[in-house]
Coordinates of C-alpha atoms and ligand atoms in Angstrom, one line a residue:
X16 CA 19.2 -8.1 -31.4
X17 CA 17.9 -5.1 -33.2
X18 CA 16.8 -5.6 -36.8
X19 CA 16.9 -2.3 -38.6
X20 CA 13.6 -1.5 -40.2
X21 CA 14.6 1.4 -42.3
X22 CA 17.3 3.7 -43.6
X23 CA 19.8 4.9 -41.0
X24 CA 19.4 8.5 -39.9
X25 CA 22.7 9.7 -41.4
X26 CA 22.1 8.0 -44.8
X27 CA 23.8 9.8 -47.6
X28 CA 21.0 10.6 -50.1
X29 CA 22.2 12.4 -53.2
X30 CA 23.4 12.2 -56.8
X31 CA 26.5 11.6 -58.8
X32 CA 28.3 13.1 -61.8
X33 CA 31.7 13.1 -63.4
X34 CA 33.8 16.1 -64.5
X35 CA 34.1 15.0 -68.2
X36 CA 30.3 14.6 -68.5
X37 CA 29.2 17.8 -66.9
X38 CA 31.9 20.5 -66.7
X39 CA 32.6 21.7 -70.2
X40 CA 35.3 24.4 -70.0
X41 CA 37.6 21.8 -71.5
X42 CA 40.3 24.3 -72.5
X43 CA 39.8 27.0 -69.9
X44 CA 42.1 28.2 -67.1
X45 CA 45.0 26.0 -68.0
X46 CA 43.2 22.7 -68.2
X47 CA 44.8 20.0 -70.3
X48 CA 43.0 17.5 -72.5
X49 CA 41.9 14.2 -71.1
X50 CA 41.2 10.9 -72.9
X51 CA 37.5 11.5 -72.5
X52 CA 37.7 14.6 -74.8
X53 CA 39.3 12.7 -77.7
X54 CA 36.6 10.0 -77.9
X55 CA 34.2 10.7 -80.8
X56 CA 30.5 10.4 -80.1
X57 CA 29.1 7.0 -81.0
X58 CA 27.2 6.6 -84.2
X59 CA 24.8 3.9 -82.9
X60 CA 23.0 4.3 -79.6
X61 CA 22.7 0.5 -79.0
X62 CA 26.4 0.3 -79.6
X63 CA 27.3 -0.2 -76.0
X64 CA 30.9 0.2 -76.6
X65 CA 32.8 3.4 -77.2
X66 CA 34.4 4.5 -80.5
X67 CA 37.9 3.1 -80.4
X68 CA 40.8 5.4 -79.7
X69 CA 43.9 5.0 -81.9
X70 CA 47.0 7.1 -82.4
X71 CA 45.5 8.5 -85.5
X72 CA 42.1 9.4 -84.0
X73 CA 44.0 11.2 -81.2
X74 CA 45.9 13.2 -83.7
X75 CA 42.7 14.2 -85.4
X76 CA 41.1 15.1 -82.1
X77 CA 44.0 17.2 -80.9
X78 CA 44.0 19.2 -84.2
X79 CA 40.2 19.7 -83.9
X80 CA 39.6 22.7 -81.6
X81 CA 35.8 22.4 -81.7
X82 CA 33.4 20.3 -79.6
X83 CA 31.2 19.1 -82.6
X84 CA 32.4 15.5 -82.5
X85 CA 33.4 15.5 -78.9
X86 CA 30.4 16.4 -76.7
X87 CA 32.3 15.7 -73.5
X88 CA 34.2 18.9 -74.2
X89 CA 31.0 20.9 -73.6
X90 CA 29.3 18.8 -71.0
X91 CA 26.4 20.8 -69.6
X92 CA 28.7 23.8 -68.7
X93 CA 28.6 22.9 -65.0
X94 CA 31.9 24.9 -65.0
X95 CA 29.8 28.1 -65.1
X96 CA 26.5 26.8 -63.7
X97 CA 27.7 25.0 -60.5
X98 CA 26.1 27.4 -58.1
X99 CA 22.7 27.1 -59.7
X100 CA 23.1 23.3 -60.0
X101 CA 24.2 22.8 -56.4
X102 CA 21.4 25.0 -55.2
X103 CA 18.9 22.8 -57.1
X104 CA 20.5 19.7 -55.5
X105 CA 20.0 21.4 -52.1
X106 CA 16.4 22.1 -52.9
X107 CA 15.9 18.4 -53.3
X108 CA 17.5 17.9 -49.9
X109 CA 20.7 16.2 -51.0
X110 CA 22.9 15.1 -48.1
X111 CA 25.7 14.2 -50.6
X112 CA 27.0 15.1 -54.0
X113 CA 29.4 12.8 -55.7
X114 CA 31.5 14.5 -58.3
X115 CA 34.9 13.9 -59.9
X116 CA 38.0 16.1 -60.1
X117 CA 39.5 16.4 -63.5
X118 CA 43.1 15.5 -63.0
X119 CA 44.1 17.6 -66.1
X120 CA 42.7 20.7 -64.5
X121 CA 45.2 20.2 -61.6
X122 CA 48.1 18.8 -63.6
X123 CA 47.4 19.7 -67.3
X124 CA 49.8 17.2 -68.7
X125 CA 49.4 14.8 -65.8
X126 CA 52.9 15.1 -64.4
X127 CA 53.7 18.8 -64.6
X128 CA 56.2 20.3 -62.1
X129 CA 53.6 22.3 -60.3
X130 CA 49.8 22.0 -59.9
X131 CA 47.6 24.5 -61.7
X132 CA 46.2 26.9 -59.1
X133 CA 43.3 28.0 -61.3
X134 CA 42.1 24.5 -61.6
X135 CA 42.2 24.0 -57.8
X136 CA 40.4 27.2 -57.3
X137 CA 37.4 25.9 -59.3
X138 CA 37.1 22.9 -56.9
X139 CA 37.6 25.2 -53.9
X140 CA 34.6 27.1 -55.0
X141 CA 32.5 23.9 -55.7
X142 CA 33.2 22.5 -52.3
X143 CA 32.5 25.8 -50.6
X144 CA 29.1 25.8 -52.4
X145 CA 28.4 22.3 -51.1
X146 CA 29.3 23.3 -47.6
X147 CA 27.1 26.4 -47.7
X148 CA 24.2 24.0 -48.5
X149 CA 25.2 21.3 -46.0
X150 CA 26.0 18.8 -48.7
X151 CA 28.8 16.3 -48.2
X152 CA 31.1 16.0 -51.2
X153 CA 32.0 12.4 -52.3
X154 CA 34.9 12.8 -54.6
X155 CA 36.1 10.5 -57.4
X156 CA 39.8 11.0 -58.0
X157 CA 39.9 9.3 -61.5
X158 CA 36.7 9.0 -63.5
X159 CA 37.7 8.0 -67.1
X160 CA 39.7 11.2 -67.3
X161 CA 43.4 10.3 -67.6
X162 CA 45.3 13.4 -68.8
X163 CA 46.1 12.9 -72.5
X164 CA 49.6 14.0 -71.8
X165 CA 50.2 10.7 -69.9
X166 CA 48.7 8.7 -72.7
X167 CA 51.0 10.4 -75.3
X168 CA 54.1 10.2 -73.1
X169 CA 53.9 6.7 -71.6
X170 CA 50.6 5.1 -72.7
X171 CA 48.8 6.0 -69.6
X172 CA 48.4 3.2 -67.0
X173 CA 50.3 0.7 -69.1
X174 CA 53.3 2.4 -67.6
X175 CA 54.3 2.0 -64.0
X176 CA 55.5 5.7 -64.0
X177 CA 51.8 6.7 -64.0
X178 CA 51.6 5.5 -60.4
X179 CA 54.0 8.2 -59.2
X180 CA 52.2 10.9 -61.3
X181 CA 48.9 9.8 -59.7
X182 CA 50.3 10.0 -56.2
X183 CA 51.6 13.5 -56.7
X184 CA 48.1 14.4 -57.8
X185 CA 46.4 12.7 -54.9
X186 CA 48.8 14.3 -52.4
X187 CA 47.8 17.7 -53.6
X188 CA 44.1 16.8 -53.2
X189 CA 44.4 15.2 -49.8
X190 CA 46.4 18.2 -48.4
X191 CA 44.3 20.9 -49.9
X192 CA 40.9 19.3 -49.1
X193 CA 41.8 17.9 -45.7
X194 CA 38.8 18.6 -43.4
X195 CA 36.7 19.6 -46.5
X196 CA 36.3 16.3 -48.3
X197 CA 35.8 13.2 -46.1
X198 CA 34.8 10.6 -48.7
X199 CA 37.1 9.7 -51.6
X200 CA 36.8 7.1 -54.3
X201 CA 40.1 6.2 -56.1
X202 CA 39.1 4.8 -59.5
X203 CA 35.6 5.0 -60.9
X204 CA 34.4 1.5 -62.2
X205 CA 37.9 0.1 -62.0
X206 CA 36.7 -2.8 -64.1
X207 CA 36.3 -0.4 -67.0
X208 CA 39.9 -1.4 -67.9
X209 CA 37.9 -3.9 -70.0
X210 CA 36.8 -0.9 -72.2
X211 CA 40.4 -0.1 -73.1
X212 CA 41.5 3.6 -73.3
X213 CA 38.5 4.8 -71.2
X214 CA 39.7 2.8 -68.2
X215 CA 43.5 2.5 -68.8
X216 CA 44.3 5.7 -70.6
X217 CA 46.3 3.4 -72.9
X218 CA 45.9 3.2 -76.6
X219 CA 45.4 -0.5 -77.5
X220 CA 42.7 -0.6 -80.2
X221 CA 45.2 -1.8 -82.9
X222 CA 46.9 -4.5 -80.8
X223 CA 46.2 -8.1 -81.5
X224 CA 43.6 -9.6 -79.2
X225 CA 46.0 -11.6 -77.2
X226 CA 48.1 -8.6 -76.3
X227 CA 45.1 -6.5 -75.2
X228 CA 44.4 -8.6 -72.1
X229 CA 48.0 -8.5 -71.1
X230 CA 48.2 -4.7 -71.4
X231 CA 44.9 -4.1 -69.7
X232 CA 45.6 -6.3 -66.7
X233 CA 49.1 -4.8 -66.3
X234 CA 47.5 -1.4 -66.4
X235 CA 45.0 -2.5 -63.9
X236 CA 47.7 -3.8 -61.6
X237 CA 49.3 -0.4 -61.7
X238 CA 45.9 1.1 -60.7
X239 CA 45.5 -1.4 -57.8
X240 CA 49.0 -0.3 -56.5
X241 CA 48.2 3.4 -57.0
X242 CA 44.9 3.0 -55.3
X243 CA 46.3 1.1 -52.3
X244 CA 49.1 3.7 -51.9
X245 CA 46.5 6.5 -52.1
X246 CA 44.5 4.9 -49.3
X247 CA 47.6 5.0 -47.1
X248 CA 48.5 8.5 -48.2
X249 CA 45.0 9.8 -47.4
X250 CA 45.0 8.2 -44.0
X251 CA 48.5 9.7 -43.2
X252 CA 47.4 13.2 -44.3
X253 CA 43.9 13.2 -42.9
X254 CA 43.1 10.5 -40.4
X255 CA 39.4 11.3 -40.7
X256 CA 39.3 10.6 -44.5
X257 CA 37.5 7.5 -45.7
X258 CA 38.6 6.0 -49.0
X259 CA 36.6 3.6 -51.1
X260 CA 37.0 1.5 -54.2
X261 CA 34.4 1.6 -57.0
X262 CA 33.1 -1.2 -59.2
X263 CA 30.6 -1.4 -62.0
X264 CA 28.7 -4.3 -60.5
X265 CA 27.4 -6.8 -63.1
X266 CA 25.2 -9.2 -61.1
X267 CA 25.0 -12.3 -63.3
X268 CA 22.4 -15.1 -63.3
X269 CA 22.5 -18.6 -64.8
X270 CA 20.5 -19.1 -67.9
X271 CA 18.9 -22.3 -66.6
X272 CA 19.3 -24.6 -63.6
X273 CA 21.8 -26.7 -65.6
X274 CA 24.9 -26.8 -63.3
X275 CA 27.0 -25.7 -66.3
X276 CA 25.0 -22.6 -66.6
X277 CA 25.2 -22.0 -62.8
X278 CA 29.0 -22.4 -63.0
X279 CA 29.1 -20.0 -65.9
X280 CA 27.2 -17.4 -63.8
X281 CA 29.5 -18.0 -60.8
X282 CA 32.5 -17.5 -63.0
X283 CA 31.1 -14.3 -64.5
X284 CA 30.5 -13.0 -61.0
X285 CA 34.1 -13.9 -60.0
X286 CA 35.4 -12.0 -63.0
X287 CA 33.4 -9.0 -61.9
X288 CA 34.1 -9.2 -58.1
X289 CA 37.8 -9.9 -58.4
X290 CA 38.6 -6.2 -58.6
X291 CA 36.9 -5.6 -55.2
X292 CA 38.5 -8.8 -53.9
X293 CA 41.9 -7.2 -54.5
X294 CA 41.0 -3.8 -53.1
X295 CA 39.0 -4.9 -50.1
X296 CA 40.9 -8.1 -49.1
X297 CA 44.3 -6.9 -50.2
X298 CA 45.3 -9.8 -52.5
X299 CA 44.5 -11.3 -55.9
X300 CA 42.0 -14.2 -55.4
X301 CA 43.3 -17.7 -56.3
X302 CA 40.8 -18.1 -59.1
X303 CA 42.4 -15.3 -61.0
X304 CA 45.7 -17.2 -61.1
X305 CA 44.1 -19.9 -63.2
X306 CA 42.4 -17.3 -65.4
X307 CA 45.7 -15.4 -66.0
X308 CA 47.6 -18.6 -66.7
X309 CA 45.0 -20.0 -69.1
X310 CA 44.9 -16.7 -70.9
X311 CA 48.7 -16.2 -71.0
X312 CA 48.5 -13.0 -68.9
X313 CA 51.8 -12.5 -67.1
X314 CA 51.7 -9.7 -64.5
X315 CA 54.9 -7.9 -63.7
X316 CA 55.0 -7.1 -60.0
X317 CA 57.5 -4.9 -58.2
X318 CA 58.9 -6.5 -55.0
X319 CA 56.8 -4.4 -52.7
X320 CA 53.5 -4.6 -54.6
X321 CA 51.9 -7.5 -52.7
X322 CA 52.7 -5.8 -49.4
X323 CA 51.3 -2.5 -50.7
X324 CA 48.0 -4.2 -51.7
X325 CA 47.8 -5.8 -48.3
X326 CA 48.4 -2.5 -46.5
X327 CA 46.2 -0.3 -48.6
X328 CA 42.8 -2.0 -48.4
X329 CA 39.8 0.3 -48.6
X330 CA 37.5 1.7 -45.9
X331 CA 34.3 1.1 -47.7
X332 CA 33.1 -0.4 -51.0
X333 CA 31.1 1.7 -53.6
X334 CA 29.6 0.5 -56.8
X335 CA 27.3 1.4 -59.7
X336 CA 24.3 -0.8 -60.4
X337 CA 22.1 -0.3 -63.4
X338 CA 21.2 -3.8 -64.6
X339 CA 21.8 -7.5 -64.3
X340 CA 23.2 -10.0 -66.8
X341 CA 22.6 -13.6 -67.9
X342 CA 25.7 -15.7 -68.2
X343 CA 26.6 -17.4 -71.3
X344 CA 28.8 -20.5 -71.0
X345 CA 30.9 -19.1 -73.8
X346 CA 32.2 -16.4 -71.6
X347 CA 36.0 -16.2 -71.8
X348 CA 38.8 -13.8 -72.0
X349 CA 37.3 -12.0 -75.1
X350 CA 35.1 -10.3 -72.6
X351 CA 38.3 -8.5 -71.5
X352 CA 39.3 -7.7 -75.1
X353 CA 36.1 -6.4 -76.4
X354 CA 34.7 -4.4 -73.5
X355 CA 31.6 -4.5 -71.4
X356 CA 28.8 -6.5 -73.1
X357 CA 25.1 -6.7 -72.5
X358 CA 25.0 -10.4 -73.0
X359 CA 21.9 -12.6 -73.2
X360 CA 18.4 -11.5 -72.8
X361 CA 16.6 -12.3 -69.5
X362 CA 12.9 -13.1 -70.4
X363 CA 11.8 -12.0 -67.0
X364 CA 13.0 -8.5 -67.2
X365 CA 12.1 -5.3 -69.1
X366 CA 15.0 -3.3 -70.6
X367 CA 15.6 0.4 -71.2
X368 CA 15.7 1.8 -74.8
X369 CA 19.5 1.1 -74.6
X370 CA 18.9 -2.5 -73.8
X371 CA 19.9 -2.3 -70.2
X372 CA 17.8 -4.9 -68.3
X373 CA 16.0 -3.4 -65.4
X374 CA 16.2 -5.5 -62.2
X375 CA 15.6 -3.9 -58.8
X376 CA 15.7 -7.3 -57.0
X377 CA 19.2 -7.8 -58.4
X378 CA 20.4 -4.8 -56.4
X379 CA 19.2 -6.5 -53.2
X380 CA 21.0 -9.7 -54.3
X381 CA 24.2 -7.8 -55.0
X382 CA 24.1 -5.9 -51.7
X383 CA 23.7 -9.2 -49.8
X384 CA 26.4 -11.0 -51.7
X385 CA 28.9 -8.1 -51.3
X386 CA 28.1 -7.6 -47.6
X387 CA 28.6 -11.4 -47.0
X388 CA 31.8 -11.4 -48.9
X389 CA 33.5 -8.3 -47.6
X390 CA 31.8 -7.2 -44.3
X391 CA 32.6 -3.6 -45.2
X392 CA 30.2 -0.7 -45.5
X393 CA 28.6 -0.5 -48.9
X394 CA 27.7 2.7 -50.9
X395 CA 25.5 2.6 -54.0
X396 CA 27.1 5.5 -55.9
X397 CA 25.4 5.2 -59.2
X398 CA 21.9 3.9 -60.2
X399 CA 19.4 5.4 -62.6
X400 CA 17.5 5.1 -65.9
X401 CA 18.8 6.7 -69.1
X402 CA 15.7 7.7 -71.1
X403 CA 14.6 10.2 -73.6
X404 CA 12.4 12.9 -72.0
X405 CA 9.7 15.0 -73.6
X406 CA 9.1 18.6 -72.5
X407 CA 5.4 19.4 -72.6
X408 CA 4.2 22.8 -74.0
X409 CA 3.9 24.1 -70.4
X410 CA 7.5 23.2 -69.7
X411 CA 6.9 20.1 -67.7
X412 CA 8.7 16.7 -67.9
X413 CA 6.5 13.8 -66.8
X414 CA 9.1 11.1 -66.2
X415 CA 7.1 8.6 -64.3
X416 CA 9.2 5.8 -65.9
X417 CA 12.3 7.2 -64.1
X418 CA 10.4 7.4 -60.8
X419 CA 9.3 3.8 -61.2
X420 CA 12.8 2.7 -61.8
X421 CA 14.2 4.5 -58.8
X422 CA 11.4 3.6 -56.5
X423 CA 11.9 -0.1 -57.2
X424 CA 15.6 0.1 -56.5
X425 CA 15.2 2.2 -53.3
X426 CA 12.6 -0.3 -52.0
X427 CA 15.1 -3.2 -52.6
X428 CA 17.9 -1.3 -50.8
X429 CA 15.5 -1.0 -47.9
X430 CA 15.0 -4.8 -48.0
X431 CA 18.8 -5.3 -48.0
X432 CA 19.2 -3.0 -45.0
X433 CA 16.5 -5.2 -43.2
X434 CA 18.6 -8.2 -44.3
X435 CA 21.4 -6.7 -42.3
X436 CA 23.5 -5.0 -45.0
X437 CA 25.4 -1.9 -43.9
X438 CA 24.6 0.7 -46.4
X439 CA 26.1 4.2 -46.2
X440 CA 24.2 6.0 -48.9
X441 CA 22.7 6.2 -52.3
X442 CA 23.7 8.7 -55.0
X443 CA 21.7 8.4 -58.2
X444 CA 23.5 8.7 -61.5
X445 CA 23.1 12.0 -63.2
X446 CA 20.8 14.0 -60.9
X447 CA 21.0 16.5 -63.7
X448 CA 21.0 15.5 -67.4
X449 CA 24.6 15.1 -68.7
X450 CA 26.6 13.6 -71.5
X451 CA 26.4 9.8 -71.6
X452 CA 29.6 8.0 -70.9
X453 CA 29.3 5.2 -73.4
X454 CA 27.7 7.0 -76.4
X455 CA 28.3 10.7 -75.6
X456 CA 24.6 11.4 -76.1
X457 CA 22.8 14.3 -74.5
X458 CA 19.4 12.6 -75.2
X459 CA 20.2 9.7 -72.9
X460 CA 18.9 11.5 -69.9
X461 CA 19.2 10.5 -66.2
X462 CA 18.3 13.7 -64.4
X463 CA 15.8 15.0 -61.9
X464 CA 16.8 18.2 -63.6
X465 CA 16.3 18.7 -67.3
X466 CA 19.0 20.5 -69.3
X467 CA 17.9 22.3 -72.5
X468 CA 20.6 21.0 -74.8
X469 CA 20.4 18.5 -77.7
X470 CA 22.9 16.0 -79.1
X471 CA 24.5 18.6 -81.3
X472 CA 25.0 21.1 -78.5
X473 CA 22.1 23.4 -79.4
X474 CA 19.9 24.8 -76.6
X475 CA 19.7 27.4 -73.9
X476 CA 21.2 25.2 -71.2
X477 CA 18.2 26.2 -69.0
X478 CA 17.6 23.9 -66.1
X479 CA 14.0 22.6 -65.5
X480 CA 12.6 20.5 -62.7
X481 CA 11.1 17.2 -63.8
X482 CA 8.3 15.4 -62.0
X483 CA 11.0 13.1 -60.5
X484 CA 12.6 16.2 -58.9
X485 CA 9.6 16.6 -56.6
X486 CA 9.4 12.9 -56.0
X487 CA 13.0 12.5 -54.9
X488 CA 12.6 15.6 -52.7
X489 CA 10.0 13.8 -50.7
X490 CA 11.9 10.5 -50.7
X491 CA 14.8 12.3 -49.0
X492 CA 12.6 14.3 -46.8
X493 CA 10.9 11.1 -45.5
X494 CA 14.3 9.3 -45.3
X495 CA 13.2 6.8 -47.8
X496 CA 9.8 6.1 -46.2
X497 CA 7.7 7.9 -48.7
X498 CA 8.3 6.2 -52.0
Ligands
P53_8 P1 26.0 5.8 -69.8 C1 28.3 0.7 -68.7 C2 27.8 -0.2 -67.7 C3 27.6 0.3 -66.4 C4 28.1 1.5 -66.1 O1 26.4 5.1 -68.4 C5 28.7 2.3 -67.0 C6 28.8 1.9 -68.3 C7 29.3 2.9 -69.3 O2 30.7 2.7 -69.4 O3 29.3 3.5 -66.7 C8 28.8 4.3 -65.6 O4 26.3 7.3 -69.6 C9 29.8 5.4 -65.4 C10 29.2 6.8 -65.7 C11 28.2 6.6 -66.8 C12 27.0 5.8 -66.2 O5 27.5 4.5 -65.8 O6 26.8 5.2 -70.8 O7 30.5 5.4 -64.2 O8 30.3 7.6 -66.1 O9 27.7 7.8 -67.3 C13 25.9 5.5 -67.2 O10 24.5 5.7 -69.9

């Protein structure tokens, strides 16, 4: 049999962004507010978790018409720079551009009677620009951008009614972009329900701990059902469409060879992979029944839900990969009440300035594990290094640290392909500098393209090519041979 030795010819090289981190234009052309735009920027960069959202903080945010405390309102003004930015992606040779649609541009309150034509026209123009450059759009339908209207009206995904609102939104997208968008992702990092409002669009910061898990898993269940129905809807509207799920993969290692530590790591991996188990295999895995019962989570299921989950499994599996984790035997349900955590230090790995442990081999391990478990095509839709960059006096950015990070991960993807893993593509996170999701910083930069803007929103917004720009260009040009 043939053992592949390299990246497939049609490999989707590119980059990935999200509307709320790049677009700006937060109140233009009829767009409504999203939950992303009411989260205040973090005060501590190593504070991995977002500033909590409460009913009071939302009221303050809604009354505030500026972007001072809310950098996601300004993004990098992709709303007005998309032609220039997509042209730069094309110059690097991108085959794919992953972006999200902001639901509140299309349905400003989330469940309006009619879609907002001006919002749709923006994405028409973005997709036309991609097509002009031969770039395949990969579209995330919901990337931490629940319309605030749904939060205020029904506490977002905590309510089952949000499923219907979502399906009206997806029907508009699938009909309008039939033949234009082939690859869709339903929910970005669906396991971000662990981060509360960001993932669920529900306000739960003031709830007692025990009630948080209940709310978040119920919200998640509604997302699972919505996602499964969207898969079926997409296939009915456009038989050529491919719909994937998306997980923040947290590859976890045991701290020592002590079987208790090994079991702790296995458990942590189960709690991470369970989301994809549901979306790819069409049912909740048995181990979650024990977890739910031990943590007094009681899911409310409608009569058809299990059948919907079985019928609406995904066509491919996408995930983000930034780092690996070390399991602590103390891991329990509090992980789901307090949000993503960096966990214990791995003495064998370096970490970024934000404490994210850099582990290229972990990507090969994850790819193998996920391929073995699901036998579905995989797509790495986020990977990258957040770092502060320095512009030299001659306008250059020498980001060799970023090149090293990406080179290591691409080399390990190649190993995984040689191991037999089916890999569709690789879109790096933030091909252009953007606002960070967790801390809302501009100075946490991921891009091949530098954007002249600081954490307070000062700057010309000029776009500059970093050293990594030219490096990635030749990686794509050589189809991953020339690293
Ligand atoms: P930032 C944590 C762990 C892994 C992925 O994150 C994460 C996060 C943050 O919630 O999110 C994804 O900008 C997410 C992107 C985000 C990117 O990783 O906090 O899908 O929206 O920007 C990087 O450095």
